[in-house]
Short mmCIF file of C-alpha atoms in Angstrom, two decimals:
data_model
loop_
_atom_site.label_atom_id
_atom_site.label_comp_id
_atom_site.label_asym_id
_atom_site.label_seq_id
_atom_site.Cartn_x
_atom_site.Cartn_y
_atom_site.Cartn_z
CA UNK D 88 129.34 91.65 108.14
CA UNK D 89 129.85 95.54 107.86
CA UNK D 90 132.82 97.16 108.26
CA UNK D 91 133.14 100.16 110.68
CA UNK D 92 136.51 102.22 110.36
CA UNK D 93 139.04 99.25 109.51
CA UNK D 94 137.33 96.51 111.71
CA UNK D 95 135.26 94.17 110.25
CA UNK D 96 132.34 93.78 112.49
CA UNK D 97 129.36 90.69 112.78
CA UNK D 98 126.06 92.49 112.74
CA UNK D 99 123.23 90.49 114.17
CA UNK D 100 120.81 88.78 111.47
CA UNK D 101 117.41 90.65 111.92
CA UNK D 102 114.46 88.56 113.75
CA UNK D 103 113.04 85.94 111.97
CA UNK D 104 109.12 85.90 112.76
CA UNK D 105 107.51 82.63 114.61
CA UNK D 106 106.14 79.94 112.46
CA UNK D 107 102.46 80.65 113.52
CA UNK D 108 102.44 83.82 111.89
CA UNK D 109 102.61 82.10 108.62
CA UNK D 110 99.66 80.19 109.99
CA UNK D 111 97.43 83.31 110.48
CA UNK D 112 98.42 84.56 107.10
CA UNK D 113 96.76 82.07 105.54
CA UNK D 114 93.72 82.62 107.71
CA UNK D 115 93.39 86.42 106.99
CA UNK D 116 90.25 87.13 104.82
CA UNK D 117 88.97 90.50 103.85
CA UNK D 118 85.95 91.29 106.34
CA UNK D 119 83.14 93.61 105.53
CA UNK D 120 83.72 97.15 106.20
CA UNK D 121 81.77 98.31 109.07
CA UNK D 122 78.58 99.96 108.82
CA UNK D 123 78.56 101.57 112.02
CA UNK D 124 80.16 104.80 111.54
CA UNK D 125 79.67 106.48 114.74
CA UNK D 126 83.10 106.12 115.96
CA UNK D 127 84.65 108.17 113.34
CA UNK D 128 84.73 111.69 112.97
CA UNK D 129 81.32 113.17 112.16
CA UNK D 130 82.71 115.69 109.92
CA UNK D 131 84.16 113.18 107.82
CA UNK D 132 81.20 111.02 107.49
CA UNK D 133 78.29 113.18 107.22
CA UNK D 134 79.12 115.06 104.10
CA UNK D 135 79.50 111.88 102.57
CA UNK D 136 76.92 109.74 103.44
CA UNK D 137 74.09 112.18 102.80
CA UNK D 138 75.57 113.17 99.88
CA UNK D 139 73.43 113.50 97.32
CA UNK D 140 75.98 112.45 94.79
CA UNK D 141 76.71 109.16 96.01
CA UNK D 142 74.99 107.54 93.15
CA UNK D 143 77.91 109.23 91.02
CA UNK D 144 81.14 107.16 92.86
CA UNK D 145 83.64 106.32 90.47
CA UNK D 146 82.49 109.33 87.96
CA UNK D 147 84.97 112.46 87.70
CA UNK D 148 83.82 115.20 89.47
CA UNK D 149 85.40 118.23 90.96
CA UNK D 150 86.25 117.55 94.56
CA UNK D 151 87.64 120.87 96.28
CA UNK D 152 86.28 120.39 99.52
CA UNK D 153 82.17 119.25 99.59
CA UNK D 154 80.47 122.03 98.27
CA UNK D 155 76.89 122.09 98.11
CA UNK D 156 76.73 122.68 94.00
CA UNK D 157 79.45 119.94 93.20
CA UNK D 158 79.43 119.62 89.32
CA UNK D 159 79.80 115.59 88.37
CA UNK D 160 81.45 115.05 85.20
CA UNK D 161 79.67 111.91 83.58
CA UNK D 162 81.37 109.84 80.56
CA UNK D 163 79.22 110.99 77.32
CA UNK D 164 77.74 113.52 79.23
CA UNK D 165 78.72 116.51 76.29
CA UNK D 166 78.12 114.28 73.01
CA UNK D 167 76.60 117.49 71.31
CA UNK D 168 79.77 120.07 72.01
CA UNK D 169 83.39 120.66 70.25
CA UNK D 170 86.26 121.65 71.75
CA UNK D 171 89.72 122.83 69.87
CA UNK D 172 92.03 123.00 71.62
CA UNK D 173 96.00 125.02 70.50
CA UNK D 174 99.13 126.52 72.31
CA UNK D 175 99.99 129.82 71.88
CA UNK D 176 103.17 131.63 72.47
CA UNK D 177 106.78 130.02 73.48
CA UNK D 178 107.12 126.23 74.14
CA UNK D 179 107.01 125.12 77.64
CA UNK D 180 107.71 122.24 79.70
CA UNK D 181 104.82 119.96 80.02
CA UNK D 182 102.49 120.98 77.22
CA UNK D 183 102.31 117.41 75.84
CA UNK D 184 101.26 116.04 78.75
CA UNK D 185 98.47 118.90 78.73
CA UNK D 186 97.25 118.19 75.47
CA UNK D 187 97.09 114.97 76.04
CA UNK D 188 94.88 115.40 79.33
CA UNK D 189 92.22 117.69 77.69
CA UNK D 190 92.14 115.53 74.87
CA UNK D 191 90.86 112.33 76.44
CA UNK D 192 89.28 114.39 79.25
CA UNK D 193 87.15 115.57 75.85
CA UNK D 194 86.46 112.28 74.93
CA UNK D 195 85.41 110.72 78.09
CA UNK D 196 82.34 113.40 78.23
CA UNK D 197 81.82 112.83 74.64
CA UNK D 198 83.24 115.99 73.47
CA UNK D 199 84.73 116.37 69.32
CA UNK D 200 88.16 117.42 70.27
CA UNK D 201 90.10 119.53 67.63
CA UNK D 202 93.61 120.09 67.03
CA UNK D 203 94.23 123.59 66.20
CA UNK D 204 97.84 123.32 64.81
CA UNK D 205 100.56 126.30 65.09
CA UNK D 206 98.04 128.05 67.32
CA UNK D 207 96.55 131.30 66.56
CA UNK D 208 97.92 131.16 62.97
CA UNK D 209 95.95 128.42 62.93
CA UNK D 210 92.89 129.32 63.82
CA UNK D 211 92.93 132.69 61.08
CA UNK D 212 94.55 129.82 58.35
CA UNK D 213 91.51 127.50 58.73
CA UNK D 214 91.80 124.39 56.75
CA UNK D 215 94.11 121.50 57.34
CA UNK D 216 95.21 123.28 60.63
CA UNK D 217 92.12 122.13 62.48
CA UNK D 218 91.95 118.55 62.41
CA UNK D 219 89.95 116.08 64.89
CA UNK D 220 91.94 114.46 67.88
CA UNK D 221 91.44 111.15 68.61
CA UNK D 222 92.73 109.03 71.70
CA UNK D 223 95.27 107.23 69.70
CA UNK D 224 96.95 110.64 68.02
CA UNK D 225 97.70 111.21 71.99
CA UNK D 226 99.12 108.32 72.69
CA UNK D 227 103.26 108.14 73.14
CA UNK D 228 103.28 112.10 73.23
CA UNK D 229 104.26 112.30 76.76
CA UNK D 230 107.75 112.18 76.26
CA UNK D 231 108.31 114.17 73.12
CA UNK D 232 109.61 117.98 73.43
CA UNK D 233 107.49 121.08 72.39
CA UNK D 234 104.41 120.50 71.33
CA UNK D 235 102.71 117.80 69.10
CA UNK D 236 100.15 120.48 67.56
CA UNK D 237 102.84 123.25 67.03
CA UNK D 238 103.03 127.06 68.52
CA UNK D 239 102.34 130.31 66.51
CA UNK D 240 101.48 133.75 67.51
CA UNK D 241 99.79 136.04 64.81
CA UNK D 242 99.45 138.97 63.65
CA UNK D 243 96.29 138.97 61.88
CA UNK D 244 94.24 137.53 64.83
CA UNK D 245 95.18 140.97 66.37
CA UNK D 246 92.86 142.42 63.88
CA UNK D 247 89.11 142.37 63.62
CA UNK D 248 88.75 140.69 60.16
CA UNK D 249 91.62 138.21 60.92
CA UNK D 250 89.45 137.27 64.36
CA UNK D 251 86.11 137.11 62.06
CA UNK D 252 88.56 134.43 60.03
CA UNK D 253 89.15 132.69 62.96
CA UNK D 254 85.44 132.47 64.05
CA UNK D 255 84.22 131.30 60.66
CA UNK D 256 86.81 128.93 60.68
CA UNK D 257 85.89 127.27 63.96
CA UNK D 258 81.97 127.44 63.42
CA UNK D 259 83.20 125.45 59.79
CA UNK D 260 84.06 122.72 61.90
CA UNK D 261 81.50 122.00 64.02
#
């Protein structure tokens, strides 16, 4: 029933389907996709079926269009590299989420991934500021405000000696 202005109307109960359709439900199977391409779109199919990076399906890889030089990104494909990775600046919306991307990203290609905390102050103070990221120190960060790993500009990375700090402090750590 609906009411329309101050009457009180009867709609009509939508269309209950036949019985046999419940029959052919139960009859449905999952077929094999068709080889046979021919009938689709050429474009479509041809720079993906003679691509030479098939063999890399269900890897990460950059996919802007299908470029002739398409990097694949393979798990454990960087186990010999670091990363650090640090805000800088003001706070902004979405910078957990951020961190938390590049951090597993690093992982998955077998990257050491460093926390640089309270940015480039960081980086010149060395020490306990740089500290290695793991998968679970990401985890539940989405949410929070800010920034897990803190935000600091500085003066003395402005400087050449304060930079030269910075550099020894990353080579330190791998």
């Amino acid at each position: 029933m609906a009411q329309i202005g101050t009457e009180v109307v009867d709609r009509p109960l939508p269309e209950q389907p036949a019985d046999d359709t419940e029959a052919h439900e139960e009859d449905d199977t999952i077929g094999e996709l068709p080889t046979d391409l021919s009938g689709i779109n050429a474009d479509i199919t041809s720079s993906t079926a003679n691509s030479p990076f098939n063999k890399f399906r269900g890897s990460i890889c950059a996919t802007e269009g299908y470029e002739k030089n398409l990097h694949v990104l393979a798990k454990n494909q960087y186990t010999d590299r670091a990363m650090g990775i640090f805000t800088s600046g003001g706070d902004a919306q979405g910078m957990n989420p951020a961190v938390r991307a590049i951090v597993r990203m690093g992982i998955y290609l077998g990257c050491k991934v460093y926390f640089i905390h309270e940015g480039y102050q960081g980086l010149v103070d060395g020490g306990n500021s740089i500290r290695q990221a793991t998968w679970a120190s990401v985890s539940g960060i989405l949410d929070d405000g800010g920034t897990i790993i803190g935000s600091a500009r500085c003066k003395d990375f402005r400087e050449k000696p304060g930079r030269l700090r910075a550099a020894k402090n990353l080579i330190d750590h791998g």
